[in-house]
């Protein structure tokens, strides 16, 4: 068997799917950075603005910025959306991945050998309907599975560190991460269910003013 055929065989899983290739951190050329905000309908101006501010003073960097429903930033490599295959290729080619707190994006980045730099969407800024991305990303950050950045300073520090040494944000490529991805998605679903249940339990008490001759009654 030729070396090329042997390599192709090693790069194919038992089910015929392509395996993610291991991160190569020996290239000291231009840092390749992928930023992905996902497909949620809410804009994520905060992350895109922070990125633009960093890029203005950063050294050479090759950008791919999937900005979704956020207004197109004045940055090279900005595209609204990436198809599945294009996103896989961008993750495989990137040295660093910055993304929102979506579980599918996070687990896909890890599958390709990245420790993703994660900026979760914040509902107080109109970036999502609830705080499940924050809850999820904080759990993963505490476990060391993502580099959690919830401030501009934290993101800029992480990008500077990654540009200086991309290996700081590289992990072993994990072709079996699809199982973790399913578990993560299920966990986020449970978090959302819990949030809804708590909001129902916290409904305020409403006082009804009594009519003449009637007592006071409180209803939920």
PDB file of C-alpha atoms in Angstrom:
ATOM      1  CA  UNK A   1       0.000   0.000   0.000  1.00  0.00           C
ATOM      2  CA  UNK A   2       1.360   3.414  -0.956  1.00  0.00           C
ATOM      3  CA  UNK A   3       2.039   6.035   1.723  1.00  0.00           C
ATOM      4  CA  UNK A   4      -0.687   8.270   0.279  1.00  0.00           C
ATOM      5  CA  UNK A   5      -3.256   5.486   0.385  1.00  0.00           C
ATOM      6  CA  UNK A   6      -2.204   4.575   3.909  1.00  0.00           C
ATOM      7  CA  UNK A   7      -2.669   8.179   5.034  1.00  0.00           C
ATOM      8  CA  UNK A   8      -6.086   8.350   3.407  1.00  0.00           C
ATOM      9  CA  UNK A   9      -7.087   5.179   5.204  1.00  0.00           C
ATOM     10  CA  UNK A  10      -5.953   6.519   8.559  1.00  0.00           C
ATOM     11  CA  UNK A  11      -7.948   9.706   7.930  1.00  0.00           C
ATOM     12  CA  UNK A  12     -11.202   7.806   7.463  1.00  0.00           C
ATOM     13  CA  UNK A  13     -13.302   6.512  10.353  1.00  0.00           C
ATOM     14  CA  UNK A  14     -14.838   3.061  10.438  1.00  0.00           C
ATOM     15  CA  UNK A  15     -18.192   4.513   9.397  1.00  0.00           C
ATOM     16  CA  UNK A  16     -16.619   6.167   6.341  1.00  0.00           C
ATOM     17  CA  UNK A  17     -16.663   9.728   7.703  1.00  0.00           C
ATOM     18  CA  UNK A  18     -13.616  11.959   7.561  1.00  0.00           C
ATOM     19  CA  UNK A  19     -11.657  12.252  10.782  1.00  0.00           C
ATOM     20  CA  UNK A  20     -10.422  15.652  11.979  1.00  0.00           C
ATOM     21  CA  UNK A  21      -6.711  16.032  11.485  1.00  0.00           C
ATOM     22  CA  UNK A  22      -4.428  16.695  14.437  1.00  0.00           C
ATOM     23  CA  UNK A  23      -3.524  20.344  15.023  1.00  0.00           C
ATOM     24  CA  UNK A  24      -0.160  21.309  13.557  1.00  0.00           C
ATOM     25  CA  UNK A  25       1.307  24.023  15.756  1.00  0.00           C
ATOM     26  CA  UNK A  26       4.784  24.039  14.200  1.00  0.00           C
ATOM     27  CA  UNK A  27       3.939  26.666  11.554  1.00  0.00           C
ATOM     28  CA  UNK A  28       5.233  30.021  12.776  1.00  0.00           C
ATOM     29  CA  UNK A  29       3.731  32.017   9.896  1.00  0.00           C
ATOM     30  CA  UNK A  30       0.551  34.038   9.883  1.00  0.00           C
ATOM     31  CA  UNK A  31      -1.927  33.017  12.577  1.00  0.00           C
ATOM     32  CA  UNK A  32      -5.177  31.706  11.104  1.00  0.00           C
ATOM     33  CA  UNK A  33      -8.184  32.723  13.191  1.00  0.00           C
ATOM     34  CA  UNK A  34     -11.757  31.504  12.780  1.00  0.00           C
ATOM     35  CA  UNK A  35     -14.527  33.436  14.526  1.00  0.00           C
ATOM     36  CA  UNK A  36     -18.010  31.882  14.478  1.00  0.00           C
ATOM     37  CA  UNK A  37     -21.099  33.481  16.030  1.00  0.00           C
ATOM     38  CA  UNK A  38     -23.493  30.743  14.877  1.00  0.00           C
ATOM     39  CA  UNK A  39     -26.858  31.105  13.175  1.00  0.00           C
ATOM     40  CA  UNK A  40     -28.985  32.564  15.976  1.00  0.00           C
ATOM     41  CA  UNK A  41     -31.214  35.406  14.756  1.00  0.00           C
ATOM     42  CA  UNK A  42     -29.921  37.812  17.421  1.00  0.00           C
ATOM     43  CA  UNK A  43     -26.950  40.027  16.478  1.00  0.00           C
ATOM     44  CA  UNK A  44     -23.703  39.620  18.384  1.00  0.00           C
ATOM     45  CA  UNK A  45     -22.201  43.090  17.946  1.00  0.00           C
ATOM     46  CA  UNK A  46     -20.236  42.889  21.197  1.00  0.00           C
ATOM     47  CA  UNK A  47     -18.039  39.990  20.065  1.00  0.00           C
ATOM     48  CA  UNK A  48     -17.546  41.383  16.556  1.00  0.00           C
ATOM     49  CA  UNK A  49     -16.652  44.845  17.908  1.00  0.00           C
ATOM     50  CA  UNK A  50     -14.164  43.378  20.382  1.00  0.00           C
ATOM     51  CA  UNK A  51     -12.578  41.397  17.565  1.00  0.00           C
ATOM     52  CA  UNK A  52     -12.308  44.466  15.320  1.00  0.00           C
ATOM     53  CA  UNK A  53     -10.646  46.434  18.124  1.00  0.00           C
ATOM     54  CA  UNK A  54      -8.100  43.669  18.655  1.00  0.00           C
ATOM     55  CA  UNK A  55      -7.451  43.220  14.929  1.00  0.00           C
ATOM     56  CA  UNK A  56      -6.638  46.915  14.531  1.00  0.00           C
ATOM     57  CA  UNK A  57      -3.534  46.522  16.694  1.00  0.00           C
ATOM     58  CA  UNK A  58      -2.699  42.838  16.122  1.00  0.00           C
ATOM     59  CA  UNK A  59       0.120  41.554  13.960  1.00  0.00           C
ATOM     60  CA  UNK A  60      -0.366  39.458  10.800  1.00  0.00           C
ATOM     61  CA  UNK A  61      -3.450  37.277  11.093  1.00  0.00           C
ATOM     62  CA  UNK A  62      -5.582  35.437   8.560  1.00  0.00           C
ATOM     63  CA  UNK A  63      -9.250  35.945   9.413  1.00  0.00           C
ATOM     64  CA  UNK A  64     -12.448  34.064   8.715  1.00  0.00           C
ATOM     65  CA  UNK A  65     -15.337  35.792  10.504  1.00  0.00           C
ATOM     66  CA  UNK A  66     -18.752  34.117  10.320  1.00  0.00           C
ATOM     67  CA  UNK A  67     -20.866  37.008  11.602  1.00  0.00           C
ATOM     68  CA  UNK A  68     -24.386  35.610  11.113  1.00  0.00           C
ATOM     69  CA  UNK A  69     -27.136  38.176  11.663  1.00  0.00           C
ATOM     70  CA  UNK A  70     -24.649  40.707  13.034  1.00  0.00           C
ATOM     71  CA  UNK A  71     -23.905  43.609  10.678  1.00  0.00           C
ATOM     72  CA  UNK A  72     -20.926  42.820   8.447  1.00  0.00           C
ATOM     73  CA  UNK A  73     -17.770  44.099  10.159  1.00  0.00           C
ATOM     74  CA  UNK A  74     -15.058  46.023   8.251  1.00  0.00           C
ATOM     75  CA  UNK A  75     -12.738  43.024   8.488  1.00  0.00           C
ATOM     76  CA  UNK A  76     -11.161  40.738   5.886  1.00  0.00           C
ATOM     77  CA  UNK A  77     -12.694  37.296   5.580  1.00  0.00           C
ATOM     78  CA  UNK A  78     -16.138  38.344   6.849  1.00  0.00           C
ATOM     79  CA  UNK A  79     -19.028  36.131   5.680  1.00  0.00           C
ATOM     80  CA  UNK A  80     -22.587  35.876   7.054  1.00  0.00           C
ATOM     81  CA  UNK A  81     -22.758  32.088   7.118  1.00  0.00           C
ATOM     82  CA  UNK A  82     -20.680  29.017   6.335  1.00  0.00           C
ATOM     83  CA  UNK A  83     -22.137  25.758   5.107  1.00  0.00           C
ATOM     84  CA  UNK A  84     -21.318  22.595   7.015  1.00  0.00           C
ATOM     85  CA  UNK A  85     -18.424  21.558   4.782  1.00  0.00           C
ATOM     86  CA  UNK A  86     -16.990  25.082   4.658  1.00  0.00           C
ATOM     87  CA  UNK A  87     -17.140  25.352   8.447  1.00  0.00           C
ATOM     88  CA  UNK A  88     -15.392  21.990   8.833  1.00  0.00           C
ATOM     89  CA  UNK A  89     -12.638  23.117   6.471  1.00  0.00           C
ATOM     90  CA  UNK A  90     -12.249  26.450   8.268  1.00  0.00           C
ATOM     91  CA  UNK A  91     -11.939  24.706  11.640  1.00  0.00           C
ATOM     92  CA  UNK A  92      -9.422  22.237  10.245  1.00  0.00           C
ATOM     93  CA  UNK A  93      -7.280  25.038   8.804  1.00  0.00           C
ATOM     94  CA  UNK A  94      -7.499  27.462  11.756  1.00  0.00           C
ATOM     95  CA  UNK A  95      -4.866  27.889  14.446  1.00  0.00           C
ATOM     96  CA  UNK A  96      -7.376  29.489  16.835  1.00  0.00           C
ATOM     97  CA  UNK A  97     -11.158  29.304  17.093  1.00  0.00           C
ATOM     98  CA  UNK A  98     -13.284  31.967  18.772  1.00  0.00           C
ATOM     99  CA  UNK A  99     -16.991  31.217  19.036  1.00  0.00           C
ATOM    100  CA  UNK A 100     -20.218  31.932  20.843  1.00  0.00           C
ATOM    101  CA  UNK A 101     -21.462  29.606  23.586  1.00  0.00           C
ATOM    102  CA  UNK A 102     -23.396  27.250  21.328  1.00  0.00           C
ATOM    103  CA  UNK A 103     -22.727  23.639  22.349  1.00  0.00           C
ATOM    104  CA  UNK A 104     -22.580  22.318  18.786  1.00  0.00           C
ATOM    105  CA  UNK A 105     -19.931  24.869  17.754  1.00  0.00           C
ATOM    106  CA  UNK A 106     -17.885  24.301  20.908  1.00  0.00           C
ATOM    107  CA  UNK A 107     -17.851  20.520  20.579  1.00  0.00           C
ATOM    108  CA  UNK A 108     -17.108  20.714  16.857  1.00  0.00           C
ATOM    109  CA  UNK A 109     -14.122  22.948  17.576  1.00  0.00           C
ATOM    110  CA  UNK A 110     -12.802  20.454  20.123  1.00  0.00           C
ATOM    111  CA  UNK A 111     -13.361  17.625  17.664  1.00  0.00           C
ATOM    112  CA  UNK A 112     -10.959  19.430  15.340  1.00  0.00           C
ATOM    113  CA  UNK A 113      -8.312  19.783  18.021  1.00  0.00           C
ATOM    114  CA  UNK A 114      -9.048  23.259  19.366  1.00  0.00           C
ATOM    115  CA  UNK A 115      -9.510  24.572  22.868  1.00  0.00           C
ATOM    116  CA  UNK A 116     -12.134  27.105  21.761  1.00  0.00           C
ATOM    117  CA  UNK A 117     -12.035  30.667  23.035  1.00  0.00           C
ATOM    118  CA  UNK A 118     -15.677  31.158  23.994  1.00  0.00           C
ATOM    119  CA  UNK A 119     -17.626  34.394  24.403  1.00  0.00           C
ATOM    120  CA  UNK A 120     -21.162  33.403  25.451  1.00  0.00           C
ATOM    121  CA  UNK A 121     -24.127  35.440  24.300  1.00  0.00           C
ATOM    122  CA  UNK A 122     -25.602  37.673  27.021  1.00  0.00           C
ATOM    123  CA  UNK A 123     -29.389  38.230  27.008  1.00  0.00           C
ATOM    124  CA  UNK A 124     -28.968  41.560  28.815  1.00  0.00           C
ATOM    125  CA  UNK A 125     -27.375  42.860  25.583  1.00  0.00           C
ATOM    126  CA  UNK A 126     -30.112  41.430  23.383  1.00  0.00           C
ATOM    127  CA  UNK A 127     -27.843  38.626  22.155  1.00  0.00           C
ATOM    128  CA  UNK A 128     -30.130  35.739  23.110  1.00  0.00           C
ATOM    129  CA  UNK A 129     -33.472  34.963  24.703  1.00  0.00           C
ATOM    130  CA  UNK A 130     -31.982  33.616  27.949  1.00  0.00           C
ATOM    131  CA  UNK A 131     -28.700  32.946  29.736  1.00  0.00           C
ATOM    132  CA  UNK A 132     -28.245  29.265  28.859  1.00  0.00           C
ATOM    133  CA  UNK A 133     -25.072  29.986  26.837  1.00  0.00           C
ATOM    134  CA  UNK A 134     -23.525  31.684  29.854  1.00  0.00           C
ATOM    135  CA  UNK A 135     -24.455  28.805  32.164  1.00  0.00           C
ATOM    136  CA  UNK A 136     -23.163  26.209  29.718  1.00  0.00           C
ATOM    137  CA  UNK A 137     -19.917  28.026  28.885  1.00  0.00           C
ATOM    138  CA  UNK A 138     -19.155  28.655  32.560  1.00  0.00           C
ATOM    139  CA  UNK A 139     -19.547  24.949  33.329  1.00  0.00           C
ATOM    140  CA  UNK A 140     -17.156  24.057  30.514  1.00  0.00           C
ATOM    141  CA  UNK A 141     -14.762  26.829  31.517  1.00  0.00           C
ATOM    142  CA  UNK A 142     -14.626  25.534  35.094  1.00  0.00           C
ATOM    143  CA  UNK A 143     -13.832  22.067  33.713  1.00  0.00           C
ATOM    144  CA  UNK A 144     -11.034  23.433  31.511  1.00  0.00           C
ATOM    145  CA  UNK A 145     -12.812  22.442  28.291  1.00  0.00           C
ATOM    146  CA  UNK A 146     -12.984  25.990  26.883  1.00  0.00           C
ATOM    147  CA  UNK A 147     -11.169  29.270  27.394  1.00  0.00           C
ATOM    148  CA  UNK A 148     -14.029  31.375  28.738  1.00  0.00           C
ATOM    149  CA  UNK A 149     -13.906  35.108  27.942  1.00  0.00           C
ATOM    150  CA  UNK A 150     -16.733  37.291  29.214  1.00  0.00           C
ATOM    151  CA  UNK A 151     -14.982  40.651  28.918  1.00  0.00           C
ATOM    152  CA  UNK A 152     -13.189  42.485  26.131  1.00  0.00           C
ATOM    153  CA  UNK A 153      -9.961  42.388  28.114  1.00  0.00           C
ATOM    154  CA  UNK A 154     -10.173  38.618  28.608  1.00  0.00           C
ATOM    155  CA  UNK A 155     -10.769  38.067  24.889  1.00  0.00           C
ATOM    156  CA  UNK A 156      -7.908  40.353  23.843  1.00  0.00           C
ATOM    157  CA  UNK A 157      -5.557  38.628  26.311  1.00  0.00           C
ATOM    158  CA  UNK A 158      -6.548  35.190  25.010  1.00  0.00           C
ATOM    159  CA  UNK A 159      -6.065  36.238  21.380  1.00  0.00           C
ATOM    160  CA  UNK A 160      -2.669  37.765  22.129  1.00  0.00           C
ATOM    161  CA  UNK A 161      -1.581  34.618  23.951  1.00  0.00           C
ATOM    162  CA  UNK A 162      -2.855  32.421  21.140  1.00  0.00           C
ATOM    163  CA  UNK A 163      -1.152  34.493  18.486  1.00  0.00           C
ATOM    164  CA  UNK A 164       2.136  34.247  20.378  1.00  0.00           C
ATOM    165  CA  UNK A 165       1.761  30.493  20.940  1.00  0.00           C
ATOM    166  CA  UNK A 166      -1.169  28.725  19.213  1.00  0.00           C
ATOM    167  CA  UNK A 167      -0.315  25.466  20.989  1.00  0.00           C
ATOM    168  CA  UNK A 168      -1.818  26.945  24.158  1.00  0.00           C
ATOM    169  CA  UNK A 169      -5.225  26.484  22.547  1.00  0.00           C
ATOM    170  CA  UNK A 170      -4.670  23.098  20.926  1.00  0.00           C
ATOM    171  CA  UNK A 171      -5.967  19.778  22.221  1.00  0.00           C
ATOM    172  CA  UNK A 172      -5.907  16.266  20.792  1.00  0.00           C
ATOM    173  CA  UNK A 173      -8.382  16.015  17.926  1.00  0.00           C
ATOM    174  CA  UNK A 174     -11.318  13.922  19.093  1.00  0.00           C
ATOM    175  CA  UNK A 175     -13.294  12.154  16.341  1.00  0.00           C
ATOM    176  CA  UNK A 176     -15.602  10.643  18.978  1.00  0.00           C
ATOM    177  CA  UNK A 177     -16.744  14.043  20.246  1.00  0.00           C
ATOM    178  CA  UNK A 178     -20.102  13.657  18.516  1.00  0.00           C
ATOM    179  CA  UNK A 179     -21.252  11.656  21.562  1.00  0.00           C
ATOM    180  CA  UNK A 180     -20.213  14.500  23.838  1.00  0.00           C
ATOM    181  CA  UNK A 181     -21.964  16.885  21.477  1.00  0.00           C
ATOM    182  CA  UNK A 182     -25.261  15.038  21.858  1.00  0.00           C
ATOM    183  CA  UNK A 183     -24.868  14.985  25.636  1.00  0.00           C
ATOM    184  CA  UNK A 184     -24.061  18.709  25.669  1.00  0.00           C
ATOM    185  CA  UNK A 185     -27.083  19.583  23.577  1.00  0.00           C
ATOM    186  CA  UNK A 186     -29.280  17.510  25.887  1.00  0.00           C
ATOM    187  CA  UNK A 187     -27.791  19.287  28.903  1.00  0.00           C
ATOM    188  CA  UNK A 188     -28.509  22.718  27.406  1.00  0.00           C
ATOM    189  CA  UNK A 189     -32.077  21.601  26.740  1.00  0.00           C
ATOM    190  CA  UNK A 190     -32.396  20.679  30.411  1.00  0.00           C
ATOM    191  CA  UNK A 191     -30.962  24.049  31.448  1.00  0.00           C
ATOM    192  CA  UNK A 192     -33.513  25.851  29.284  1.00  0.00           C
ATOM    193  CA  UNK A 193     -36.338  23.734  30.742  1.00  0.00           C
ATOM    194  CA  UNK A 194     -35.132  24.597  34.258  1.00  0.00           C
ATOM    195  CA  UNK A 195     -35.038  28.308  33.384  1.00  0.00           C
ATOM    196  CA  UNK A 196     -38.599  28.206  32.098  1.00  0.00           C
ATOM    197  CA  UNK A 197     -39.771  26.312  35.192  1.00  0.00           C
ATOM    198  CA  UNK A 198     -38.102  28.844  37.515  1.00  0.00           C
ATOM    199  CA  UNK A 199     -39.637  31.779  35.657  1.00  0.00           C
ATOM    200  CA  UNK A 200     -43.082  30.236  36.106  1.00  0.00           C
ATOM    201  CA  UNK A 201     -42.494  29.720  39.823  1.00  0.00           C
ATOM    202  CA  UNK A 202     -41.364  33.351  40.173  1.00  0.00           C
ATOM    203  CA  UNK A 203     -44.559  34.861  38.773  1.00  0.00           C
ATOM    204  CA  UNK A 204     -45.425  37.902  40.918  1.00  0.00           C
ATOM    205  CA  UNK A 205     -48.361  37.972  43.266  1.00  0.00           C
ATOM    206  CA  UNK A 206     -51.213  40.196  42.118  1.00  0.00           C
ATOM    207  CA  UNK A 207     -53.461  41.826  44.683  1.00  0.00           C
ATOM    208  CA  UNK A 208     -57.098  42.260  43.754  1.00  0.00           C
ATOM    209  CA  UNK A 209     -58.786  45.188  45.458  1.00  0.00           C
ATOM    210  CA  UNK A 210     -61.914  44.068  47.333  1.00  0.00           C
ATOM    211  CA  UNK A 211     -65.308  45.219  46.289  1.00  0.00           C
ATOM    212  CA  UNK A 212     -67.466  46.775  48.942  1.00  0.00           C
ATOM    213  CA  UNK A 213     -68.579  44.090  51.332  1.00  0.00           C
ATOM    214  CA  UNK A 214     -65.952  41.570  50.225  1.00  0.00           C
ATOM    215  CA  UNK A 215     -62.713  40.507  51.861  1.00  0.00           C
ATOM    216  CA  UNK A 216     -59.233  40.797  50.384  1.00  0.00           C
ATOM    217  CA  UNK A 217     -58.096  37.960  48.136  1.00  0.00           C
ATOM    218  CA  UNK A 218     -54.626  37.278  46.760  1.00  0.00           C
ATOM    219  CA  UNK A 219     -54.111  35.323  43.588  1.00  0.00           C
ATOM    220  CA  UNK A 220     -50.987  34.112  41.863  1.00  0.00           C
TER     221      UNK A 220
END
